[in-house]
Short mmCIF file of C-alpha atoms in Angstrom, two decimals:
data_model
loop_
_atom_site.label_atom_id
_atom_site.label_comp_id
_atom_site.label_asym_id
_atom_site.label_seq_id
_atom_site.Cartn_x
_atom_site.Cartn_y
_atom_site.Cartn_z
CA UNK A 192 0.05 -0.12 -0.16
CA UNK A 193 1.25 3.48 -1.01
CA UNK A 194 2.28 5.73 1.74
CA UNK A 195 0.94 9.12 2.44
CA UNK A 196 2.86 11.62 0.27
CA UNK A 197 1.64 15.11 1.73
CA UNK A 198 -0.77 14.19 4.56
CA UNK A 199 0.69 11.63 7.24
CA UNK A 200 -1.68 10.94 9.89
CA UNK A 201 -1.01 14.17 12.13
CA UNK A 202 -1.53 16.41 8.96
CA UNK A 203 -4.60 14.57 7.83
CA UNK A 204 -6.19 15.13 11.32
CA UNK A 205 -5.61 18.85 10.77
CA UNK A 206 -7.40 18.48 7.35
CA UNK A 207 -10.25 16.48 8.91
CA UNK A 208 -10.61 19.06 11.63
CA UNK A 209 -11.09 21.89 9.17
CA UNK A 210 -13.49 19.74 7.21
CA UNK A 211 -15.78 19.18 10.08
CA UNK A 212 -15.67 22.74 10.83
CA UNK A 213 -16.89 23.55 7.37
CA UNK A 214 -19.66 20.96 7.98
CA UNK A 215 -20.65 22.07 11.22
CA UNK A 216 -20.56 25.85 10.83
CA UNK A 217 -21.10 26.35 7.18
CA UNK A 218 -22.90 23.50 6.13
CA UNK A 219 -24.41 22.64 2.68
CA UNK A 220 -27.33 24.62 0.65
CA UNK A 221 -29.65 21.64 -0.11
CA UNK A 222 -32.43 21.97 -2.71
CA UNK A 223 -34.01 18.59 -1.97
CA UNK A 224 -37.04 17.82 0.53
CA UNK A 225 -36.18 14.10 1.06
CA UNK A 226 -32.46 14.47 1.76
CA UNK A 227 -33.03 17.57 3.98
CA UNK A 228 -35.67 15.28 6.04
CA UNK A 229 -32.93 12.51 6.12
CA UNK A 230 -30.26 14.88 7.44
CA UNK A 231 -32.63 16.71 9.96
CA UNK A 232 -33.87 13.20 11.39
CA UNK A 233 -30.32 12.24 11.39
CA UNK A 234 -29.40 15.00 13.87
CA UNK A 235 -28.40 17.69 11.20
CA UNK A 236 -29.91 21.34 11.90
CA UNK A 237 -31.12 24.13 9.64
CA UNK A 238 -29.76 27.52 10.29
CA UNK A 239 -31.59 30.81 9.68
CA UNK A 240 -30.19 31.21 6.11
CA UNK A 241 -31.61 27.89 5.23
CA UNK A 242 -28.43 26.01 5.29
CA UNK A 243 -28.07 22.44 6.67
CA UNK A 244 -25.35 22.09 9.19
CA UNK A 245 -23.86 18.71 9.62
CA UNK A 246 -22.59 17.84 13.38
CA UNK A 247 -19.20 16.22 13.40
CA UNK A 248 -20.71 13.07 15.07
CA UNK A 249 -23.15 12.43 12.24
CA UNK A 250 -20.22 12.69 9.62
CA UNK A 251 -17.77 10.52 11.68
CA UNK A 252 -20.82 7.83 12.15
CA UNK A 253 -21.02 7.86 8.48
CA UNK A 254 -17.08 7.34 7.97
CA UNK A 255 -16.98 4.64 10.30
CA UNK A 256 -19.88 2.69 9.17
CA UNK A 257 -19.56 2.86 5.46
CA UNK A 258 -18.07 -0.01 3.56
CA UNK A 259 -14.33 0.45 2.84
CA UNK A 260 -14.35 -1.11 -0.70
CA UNK A 261 -16.43 -1.57 -3.69
CA UNK A 262 -16.15 -4.77 -5.86
CA UNK A 263 -16.54 -3.85 -9.55
CA UNK A 264 -17.18 -6.82 -12.00
CA UNK A 265 -16.63 -6.88 -15.75
CA UNK A 266 -19.43 -6.99 -18.09
CA UNK A 267 -19.73 -11.02 -17.83
CA UNK A 268 -20.00 -11.02 -14.04
CA UNK A 269 -16.38 -11.70 -13.48
CA UNK A 270 -14.66 -10.14 -10.41
CA UNK A 271 -12.46 -7.13 -11.86
CA UNK A 272 -11.23 -4.37 -9.82
CA UNK A 273 -11.50 -4.16 -5.93
CA UNK A 274 -11.97 -0.25 -5.37
CA UNK A 275 -10.19 -0.10 -2.24
CA UNK A 276 -7.63 2.02 -0.64
CA UNK A 277 -4.28 0.59 -1.56
CA UNK A 278 -4.10 0.18 -5.52
CA UNK A 279 -4.30 2.54 -8.30
CA UNK A 280 -6.54 1.85 -11.46
CA UNK A 281 -6.51 3.99 -14.37
CA UNK A 282 -9.36 5.03 -16.95
CA UNK A 283 -9.88 7.63 -19.41
CA UNK A 284 -12.21 10.53 -19.15
CA UNK A 285 -15.70 11.27 -20.57
CA UNK A 286 -17.82 13.82 -22.44
CA UNK A 287 -15.04 15.30 -24.72
CA UNK A 288 -16.67 17.88 -27.07
CA UNK A 289 -14.01 17.33 -29.83
CA UNK A 290 -12.04 14.48 -30.96
CA UNK A 291 -9.28 14.16 -33.63
CA UNK A 292 -10.70 12.57 -36.79
CA UNK A 293 -8.77 9.35 -37.36
CA UNK A 294 -8.63 9.79 -41.04
CA UNK A 295 -8.06 13.10 -41.75
CA UNK A 296 -6.30 13.97 -38.37
CA UNK A 297 -8.20 17.15 -37.92
CA UNK A 298 -10.19 18.55 -34.99
CA UNK A 299 -14.16 18.15 -35.22
CA UNK A 300 -17.08 17.59 -32.99
CA UNK A 301 -17.39 14.28 -31.32
CA UNK A 302 -19.56 11.53 -32.95
CA UNK A 303 -21.11 8.34 -31.29
CA UNK A 304 -18.57 6.47 -33.66
CA UNK A 305 -15.63 7.98 -31.53
CA UNK A 306 -17.01 6.37 -28.52
CA UNK A 307 -16.81 2.92 -30.30
CA UNK A 308 -13.40 3.60 -31.42
CA UNK A 309 -12.05 5.02 -28.43
CA UNK A 310 -13.60 2.22 -25.99
CA UNK A 311 -12.33 -0.38 -28.37
CA UNK A 312 -8.79 1.05 -28.19
CA UNK A 313 -9.01 1.16 -24.37
CA UNK A 314 -10.27 -2.27 -24.36
CA UNK A 315 -7.23 -3.47 -26.14
CA UNK A 316 -4.75 -1.44 -23.99
CA UNK A 317 -3.93 -3.36 -20.66
CA UNK A 318 -2.89 -0.06 -18.79
CA UNK A 319 -6.71 0.90 -18.79
CA UNK A 320 -8.54 -0.95 -15.81
CA UNK A 321 -11.80 0.82 -16.27
CA UNK A 322 -13.20 2.76 -19.27
CA UNK A 323 -15.21 6.08 -19.64
CA UNK A 324 -16.95 7.52 -22.73
CA UNK A 325 -14.14 9.91 -24.06
CA UNK A 326 -16.87 11.82 -26.00
CA UNK A 327 -20.21 13.71 -25.94
CA UNK A 328 -21.65 12.81 -29.36
CA UNK A 329 -23.04 15.83 -31.48
CA UNK A 330 -24.94 13.33 -33.69
CA UNK A 331 -27.24 12.18 -30.98
CA UNK A 332 -30.28 14.12 -29.47
CA UNK A 333 -29.37 15.71 -26.20
CA UNK A 334 -32.15 14.11 -24.17
CA UNK A 335 -30.88 10.41 -25.08
CA UNK A 336 -27.21 11.30 -25.41
CA UNK A 337 -26.20 9.42 -22.03
CA UNK A 338 -28.06 6.29 -22.45
CA UNK A 339 -27.02 5.94 -26.32
CA UNK A 340 -23.47 6.68 -25.06
CA UNK A 341 -23.50 3.88 -22.40
CA UNK A 342 -24.89 1.59 -24.91
CA UNK A 343 -22.13 2.20 -27.15
CA UNK A 344 -19.51 1.66 -24.35
CA UNK A 345 -21.22 -1.58 -23.03
CA UNK A 346 -21.06 -2.88 -26.62
CA UNK A 347 -17.33 -2.23 -27.15
CA UNK A 348 -15.61 -3.41 -23.96
CA UNK A 349 -16.00 -6.00 -21.20
CA UNK A 350 -14.16 -3.75 -18.64
CA UNK A 351 -15.70 -1.80 -15.74
CA UNK A 352 -17.27 1.24 -16.82
CA UNK A 353 -17.43 4.67 -15.04
CA UNK A 354 -20.32 6.82 -16.48
CA UNK A 355 -21.78 10.38 -16.32
CA UNK A 356 -25.25 11.67 -16.38
CA UNK A 357 -26.96 15.04 -16.20
CA UNK A 358 -30.11 14.11 -14.68
CA UNK A 359 -32.04 11.41 -12.70
CA UNK A 360 -33.63 9.87 -16.03
CA UNK A 361 -29.97 9.30 -17.53
CA UNK A 362 -29.16 7.40 -14.57
CA UNK A 363 -32.51 5.42 -14.61
CA UNK A 364 -32.07 4.79 -18.22
CA UNK A 365 -28.36 3.47 -17.87
CA UNK A 366 -29.51 1.42 -15.15
CA UNK A 367 -32.08 -0.48 -17.35
CA UNK A 368 -29.66 -0.84 -20.01
CA UNK A 369 -27.10 -2.32 -17.41
CA UNK A 370 -29.84 -4.56 -15.98
CA UNK A 371 -30.38 -6.04 -19.50
CA UNK A 372 -26.80 -6.64 -19.78
CA UNK A 373 -26.42 -8.33 -16.07
CA UNK A 374 -29.71 -10.19 -16.59
CA UNK A 375 -31.70 -8.38 -14.30
CA UNK A 376 -31.68 -5.81 -11.59
CA UNK A 377 -30.92 -8.18 -8.94
CA UNK A 378 -27.85 -9.55 -10.43
CA UNK A 379 -26.61 -6.08 -11.45
CA UNK A 380 -27.01 -5.35 -7.58
CA UNK A 381 -25.12 -8.33 -6.65
CA UNK A 382 -22.28 -7.63 -9.37
CA UNK A 383 -22.27 -3.97 -10.43
CA UNK A 384 -19.91 -3.57 -13.45
CA UNK A 385 -20.18 0.42 -13.46
CA UNK A 386 -19.68 3.29 -11.14
CA UNK A 387 -21.76 6.57 -11.46
CA UNK A 388 -20.01 9.95 -11.42
CA UNK A 389 -22.11 12.46 -9.64
CA UNK A 390 -20.98 16.03 -8.99
CA UNK A 391 -22.64 18.65 -6.71
CA UNK A 392 -22.17 22.38 -7.21
CA UNK A 393 -19.35 24.11 -5.58
CA UNK A 394 -19.17 25.72 -3.11
CA UNK A 395 -21.22 23.43 -0.92
CA UNK A 396 -24.49 23.36 -2.76
CA UNK A 397 -26.37 19.92 -3.15
CA UNK A 398 -28.71 20.79 -5.95
CA UNK A 399 -31.69 18.68 -6.77
CA UNK A 400 -30.48 17.09 -9.76
CA UNK A 401 -27.26 15.78 -8.44
CA UNK A 402 -28.92 14.88 -5.00
CA UNK A 403 -31.66 12.80 -7.08
CA UNK A 404 -28.92 10.95 -8.69
CA UNK A 405 -27.05 10.33 -5.30
CA UNK A 406 -30.34 9.20 -3.75
CA UNK A 407 -30.93 6.72 -6.56
CA UNK A 408 -27.61 5.18 -6.54
CA UNK A 409 -27.65 4.78 -2.84
CA UNK A 410 -31.23 3.00 -3.10
CA UNK A 411 -30.32 0.84 -5.61
CA UNK A 412 -26.82 -0.26 -4.77
CA UNK A 413 -25.16 1.50 -7.55
CA UNK A 414 -21.57 2.35 -6.87
CA UNK A 415 -21.05 5.98 -7.03
CA UNK A 416 -18.47 8.99 -6.58
CA UNK A 417 -19.75 12.14 -5.24
CA UNK A 418 -17.05 14.58 -6.39
CA UNK A 419 -17.32 18.17 -6.47
CA UNK A 420 -15.44 20.55 -9.08
CA UNK A 421 -13.79 22.20 -5.96
CA UNK A 422 -11.35 24.25 -8.54
CA UNK A 423 -9.01 26.79 -6.74
CA UNK A 424 -9.87 30.15 -7.58
CA UNK A 425 -13.40 29.55 -8.87
CA UNK A 426 -15.55 27.24 -7.25
CA UNK A 427 -13.03 26.84 -4.13
CA UNK A 428 -10.53 28.85 -2.06
CA UNK A 429 -7.61 29.76 -4.32
CA UNK A 430 -5.05 27.57 -1.97
CA UNK A 431 -5.02 24.15 -2.99
CA UNK A 432 -5.27 22.85 0.70
CA UNK A 433 -8.51 25.35 0.99
CA UNK A 434 -9.69 23.56 -2.15
CA UNK A 435 -9.18 20.16 -0.58
CA UNK A 436 -10.97 20.94 2.74
CA UNK A 437 -13.94 22.33 0.70
CA UNK A 438 -13.91 19.35 -1.97
CA UNK A 439 -13.69 16.76 1.05
CA UNK A 440 -16.70 18.57 2.91
CA UNK A 441 -18.47 18.37 -0.22
CA UNK A 442 -17.75 14.62 -0.70
CA UNK A 443 -18.46 13.61 2.86
CA UNK A 444 -21.91 15.70 2.79
CA UNK A 445 -22.92 13.24 0.03
CA UNK A 446 -21.72 10.25 1.86
CA UNK A 447 -23.90 11.10 4.99
CA UNK A 448 -26.99 11.49 2.73
CA UNK A 449 -26.32 8.27 0.97
CA UNK A 450 -25.89 6.30 4.23
CA UNK A 451 -28.69 7.72 5.61
CA UNK A 452 -30.56 6.72 2.69
CA UNK A 453 -29.16 3.13 2.49
CA UNK A 454 -26.60 2.09 5.15
CA UNK A 455 -25.10 -0.32 2.28
CA UNK A 456 -24.48 2.41 0.03
CA UNK A 457 -21.39 2.01 -2.42
CA UNK A 458 -19.34 5.31 -2.26
CA UNK A 459 -16.09 6.41 -3.50
CA UNK A 460 -14.58 9.45 -1.72
CA UNK A 461 -12.89 12.53 -3.38
CA UNK A 462 -13.36 15.72 -5.53
CA UNK A 463 -11.83 17.52 -8.28
CA UNK A 464 -9.27 20.36 -7.04
CA UNK A 465 -7.64 21.77 -9.99
CA UNK A 466 -6.86 25.51 -10.43
CA UNK A 467 -8.43 28.40 -12.66
CA UNK A 468 -5.64 29.81 -14.66
CA UNK A 469 -5.40 33.36 -13.84
CA UNK A 470 -4.70 34.47 -17.48
CA UNK A 471 -6.97 32.50 -19.35
CA UNK A 472 -9.73 31.50 -17.03
CA UNK A 473 -9.77 27.83 -18.03
CA UNK A 474 -9.68 25.08 -15.44
CA UNK A 475 -6.44 23.57 -16.11
CA UNK A 476 -6.03 19.79 -16.68
CA UNK A 477 -2.13 19.78 -16.59
CA UNK A 478 -1.57 21.76 -13.54
CA UNK A 479 0.74 20.34 -11.09
CA UNK A 480 -1.48 21.51 -8.40
CA UNK A 481 -4.15 19.31 -9.39
CA UNK A 482 -1.93 16.18 -9.43
CA UNK A 483 -0.93 17.27 -5.99
CA UNK A 484 -4.42 17.77 -4.61
CA UNK A 485 -5.24 14.24 -6.21
CA UNK A 486 -2.35 12.87 -4.15
CA UNK A 487 -3.71 14.57 -1.07
CA UNK A 488 -7.33 13.31 -1.54
CA UNK A 489 -5.65 9.92 -1.76
CA UNK A 490 -3.81 10.54 1.61
CA UNK A 491 -7.26 11.48 3.19
CA UNK A 492 -8.42 8.25 1.69
CA UNK A 493 -5.82 6.33 3.59
CA UNK A 494 -6.87 8.31 6.57
CA UNK A 495 -10.56 7.40 6.24
CA UNK A 496 -9.80 3.87 5.06
CA UNK A 497 -11.90 4.70 1.62
CA UNK A 498 -11.19 4.51 -2.05
CA UNK A 499 -10.24 7.70 -3.49
CA UNK A 500 -11.24 9.37 -6.92
CA UNK A 501 -8.58 11.47 -8.84
CA UNK A 502 -7.28 12.18 -12.19
CA UNK A 503 -4.09 11.37 -14.17
CA UNK A 504 -2.65 11.30 -17.55
CA UNK A 505 -4.19 14.47 -19.06
CA UNK A 506 -2.84 17.77 -20.43
CA UNK A 507 -3.79 21.37 -21.55
CA UNK A 508 -1.89 21.08 -24.60
CA UNK A 509 -3.79 20.59 -27.92
CA UNK A 510 -1.71 17.95 -29.43
CA UNK A 511 0.47 15.31 -28.54
CA UNK A 512 3.91 17.31 -27.84
CA UNK A 513 6.41 17.58 -25.29
CA UNK A 514 3.89 19.57 -22.91
CA UNK A 515 1.22 16.67 -23.35
CA UNK A 516 3.90 14.24 -22.09
CA UNK A 517 5.33 16.21 -19.28
CA UNK A 518 1.89 16.79 -17.86
CA UNK A 519 0.38 13.56 -18.63
CA UNK A 520 3.29 11.54 -17.02
CA UNK A 521 3.66 13.69 -14.04
CA UNK A 522 -0.12 12.83 -13.32
CA UNK A 523 0.31 9.41 -13.77
CA UNK A 524 3.37 8.81 -11.69
CA UNK A 525 2.08 10.89 -8.79
CA UNK A 526 -1.15 8.90 -8.79
CA UNK A 527 0.80 5.77 -8.70
CA UNK A 528 3.07 6.85 -5.97
CA UNK A 529 0.29 8.15 -3.73
CA UNK A 530 -1.92 5.36 -4.45
CA UNK A 531 -5.04 7.09 -5.65
CA UNK A 532 -7.74 4.40 -6.25
CA UNK A 533 -9.62 5.46 -9.38
CA UNK A 534 -7.31 7.83 -11.48
CA UNK A 535 -9.61 8.76 -14.60
CA UNK A 536 -9.21 11.41 -17.33
CA UNK A 537 -6.15 9.44 -18.74
CA UNK A 538 -5.56 10.80 -22.29
CA UNK A 539 -7.43 13.96 -22.19
CA UNK A 540 -6.08 16.99 -24.22
CA UNK A 541 -7.06 20.66 -24.30
CA UNK A 542 -8.13 21.06 -20.65
CA UNK A 543 -10.67 18.28 -20.83
CA UNK A 544 -12.31 18.95 -24.12
CA UNK A 545 -10.57 16.95 -26.57
CA UNK A 546 -9.45 13.22 -27.39
CA UNK A 547 -7.02 12.01 -29.73
CA UNK A 548 -6.80 8.14 -30.08
CA UNK A 549 -3.07 8.35 -30.35
CA UNK A 550 -2.91 9.84 -26.75
CA UNK A 551 -4.44 6.77 -25.55
CA UNK A 552 -1.77 4.58 -26.76
CA UNK A 553 1.03 6.86 -25.71
CA UNK A 554 -0.60 7.08 -22.09
CA UNK A 555 -1.00 3.38 -22.09
CA UNK A 556 2.91 3.05 -22.14
CA UNK A 557 3.00 5.89 -19.55
CA UNK A 558 0.86 3.55 -17.27
CA UNK A 559 3.01 0.56 -17.91
CA UNK A 560 6.09 2.68 -17.09
CA UNK A 561 4.98 4.23 -13.71
CA UNK A 562 3.70 0.67 -12.71
CA UNK A 563 7.31 -0.71 -13.46
CA UNK A 564 9.00 2.10 -11.55
CA UNK A 565 6.80 1.49 -8.42
CA UNK A 566 7.25 -2.26 -8.32
CA UNK A 567 9.09 -3.21 -5.17
CA UNK A 568 12.69 -4.44 -5.50
CA UNK A 569 13.06 -8.29 -6.41
CA UNK A 570 15.57 -9.45 -3.90
CA UNK A 571 15.58 -13.12 -4.76
CA UNK A 572 18.68 -14.88 -5.25
CA UNK A 573 18.13 -14.85 -9.12
CA UNK A 574 17.98 -11.08 -8.99
CA UNK A 575 20.79 -10.44 -6.59
CA UNK A 576 22.66 -12.51 -9.11
CA UNK A 577 25.86 -12.91 -6.65
CA UNK A 578 26.80 -16.33 -8.50
CA UNK A 579 26.31 -14.72 -11.93
CA UNK A 580 28.67 -11.79 -10.79
CA UNK A 581 31.19 -14.28 -9.71
CA UNK A 582 31.16 -16.31 -12.91
CA UNK A 583 31.42 -13.34 -15.22
CA UNK A 584 34.09 -11.62 -13.16
CA UNK A 585 36.32 -14.82 -12.79
CA UNK A 586 36.32 -15.75 -16.42
CA UNK A 587 36.42 -11.93 -17.66
CA UNK A 588 33.44 -12.75 -19.73
CA UNK A 589 30.40 -10.52 -20.87
CA UNK A 590 26.94 -10.45 -18.97
CA UNK A 591 25.53 -10.24 -22.39
CA UNK A 592 26.63 -13.70 -23.09
CA UNK A 593 25.61 -15.30 -19.91
CA UNK A 594 22.59 -17.51 -19.96
CA UNK A 595 21.30 -15.39 -16.83
CA UNK A 596 20.85 -12.54 -19.15
CA UNK A 597 18.58 -14.24 -21.76
CA UNK A 598 16.75 -16.06 -19.14
CA UNK A 599 15.47 -13.01 -17.06
CA UNK A 600 15.81 -9.88 -19.14
CA UNK A 601 12.32 -9.96 -20.30
CA UNK A 602 11.14 -9.56 -16.60
CA UNK A 603 13.92 -7.50 -15.40
CA UNK A 604 13.72 -4.77 -17.77
CA UNK A 605 11.32 -2.53 -19.10
CA UNK A 606 10.96 -3.05 -22.90
CA UNK A 607 10.00 -0.23 -24.78
CA UNK A 608 7.39 -0.43 -27.82
CA UNK A 609 8.72 0.45 -31.13
CA UNK A 610 7.33 3.98 -31.08
CA UNK A 611 10.04 4.89 -28.24
CA UNK A 612 13.07 5.96 -29.81
CA UNK A 613 16.26 4.22 -28.67
CA UNK A 614 18.19 4.38 -32.08
CA UNK A 615 21.90 5.10 -32.33
CA UNK A 616 22.82 8.73 -33.20
CA UNK A 617 23.86 7.47 -36.61
CA UNK A 618 20.32 6.96 -37.34
CA UNK A 619 19.46 10.80 -36.61
CA UNK A 620 18.84 11.42 -40.42
CA UNK A 621 16.19 8.75 -40.36
CA UNK A 622 14.08 11.08 -37.89
CA UNK A 623 11.46 10.09 -35.60
CA UNK A 624 7.84 10.69 -36.08
CA UNK A 625 6.01 9.89 -33.13
CA UNK A 626 2.71 10.99 -34.40
CA UNK A 627 2.97 8.85 -37.45
CA UNK A 628 4.06 5.89 -35.31
CA UNK A 629 1.24 6.04 -32.85
CA UNK A 630 -1.22 6.36 -35.60
CA UNK A 631 0.05 3.12 -37.16
CA UNK A 632 -0.42 1.68 -33.55
CA UNK A 633 -4.03 3.08 -33.37
CA UNK A 634 -4.88 1.63 -36.76
CA UNK A 635 -3.50 -1.58 -35.94
CA UNK A 636 -5.47 -1.93 -32.90
CA UNK A 637 -8.78 -0.93 -34.52
CA UNK A 638 -8.26 -3.45 -37.54
CA UNK A 639 -7.08 -6.23 -35.27
CA UNK A 640 -8.89 -6.00 -31.99
CA UNK A 641 -12.52 -7.24 -31.65
CA UNK A 642 -14.08 -6.84 -28.18
CA UNK A 643 -16.19 -9.87 -26.89
CA UNK A 644 -19.54 -9.17 -28.29
CA UNK A 645 -22.85 -9.12 -26.59
CA UNK A 646 -25.36 -11.79 -27.14
CA UNK A 647 -27.76 -11.06 -29.97
CA UNK A 648 -30.69 -10.86 -27.78
CA UNK A 649 -29.18 -8.56 -25.25
CA UNK A 650 -27.68 -6.40 -28.37
CA UNK A 651 -31.10 -6.16 -29.82
CA UNK A 652 -32.98 -5.50 -26.70
CA UNK A 653 -30.55 -2.52 -25.89
CA UNK A 654 -31.04 -1.34 -29.40
CA UNK A 655 -34.66 -1.44 -29.26
CA UNK A 656 -34.86 0.37 -25.94
CA UNK A 657 -32.47 3.21 -26.96
CA UNK A 658 -34.27 3.67 -30.17
CA UNK A 659 -37.47 4.11 -28.39
CA UNK A 660 -36.27 6.77 -26.15
#
């Protein structure tokens, strides 16, 4: 299990105390009668400004009683990832308004076909443990976009999914489609293969729409993350620690409501705390502050013994360039070092609005490289190689010629893919076009990788349901 990078226990307790003070004295604005009744019956109070104040005892009870893990299954009902403090899983992001066209290489609005292609690629790449949509299609009517997106996702991967939605109807429709896949709602509750991303409004506003979705997920046993956009300088204080305190308060308020609705709610802790760029007013996806707050949420997850939500592998750059590589790998490596449980947004470009399938391929290798770096040292006799050192040194031989080298190099070394340049300087004139090599890899995956298909009757039922919406 990764150790706390920034917030060991003593410092985590300071953050926790500040979080409890926010919930006790500032509380949340709650636009939902049922959730308000649950909180007031549970011991919360309502101040003269209409804000719901959460006593620390109520928050601590929720933290102590909620399950510390969520088992996710694959589409076929097999155990997949155990969402628990201690291991990092990577997945792409969602709802990108633009994609790079695979044929022309040009920027255009996202289409439903982009979801199929991108999800197929993520399905083929071993670095991705779960999958998100990577597109919000312009060629689908807005009122049915999210169920149509989910249907496209579930057709093209067996991996667990993380899904977004804008309203309660979206979640209900996604739930229905997932039940068709699982063989019924009861089987889906027993073996969930997706997690719902729910986002309240910062600062500290539990709006009706997000609270509807939170209560539905809690009631029906759907795993969910309650992650606000507590971004420094816009929806939260400009200091990253201040953003962390507010984001943590927002997430824990969701936990309390969910637990009061269903003591067996499946909850993932965390929020999104990046920064507002003070020159452009964009929320940065490549900011080092975001990757640091992701690590701090992971540290708080260790303190609470809860799985944490985070981000990694994304960039503000418009293209696959040095900036994209710098920012993406920084986030991936820090997520691995901090033990963030679910690190999403891998492959995002242009501060969260653009996907380029080639970035998925490059980020997949970044994940593998980070995991290689984080592996514990192998202290076996074969790895220590004392006898090998003795044999080669005494014979004045070459390690390259020793059988030990050919026997273990494939597991001992990181073996780069063909698009990573390790040629001799004599080959300088030949050049190295990374974008072209990544394009070849993308085309190769799309031409050779076929995800396991859904049964025809299930596929037909999904198609009929979405068409009738």
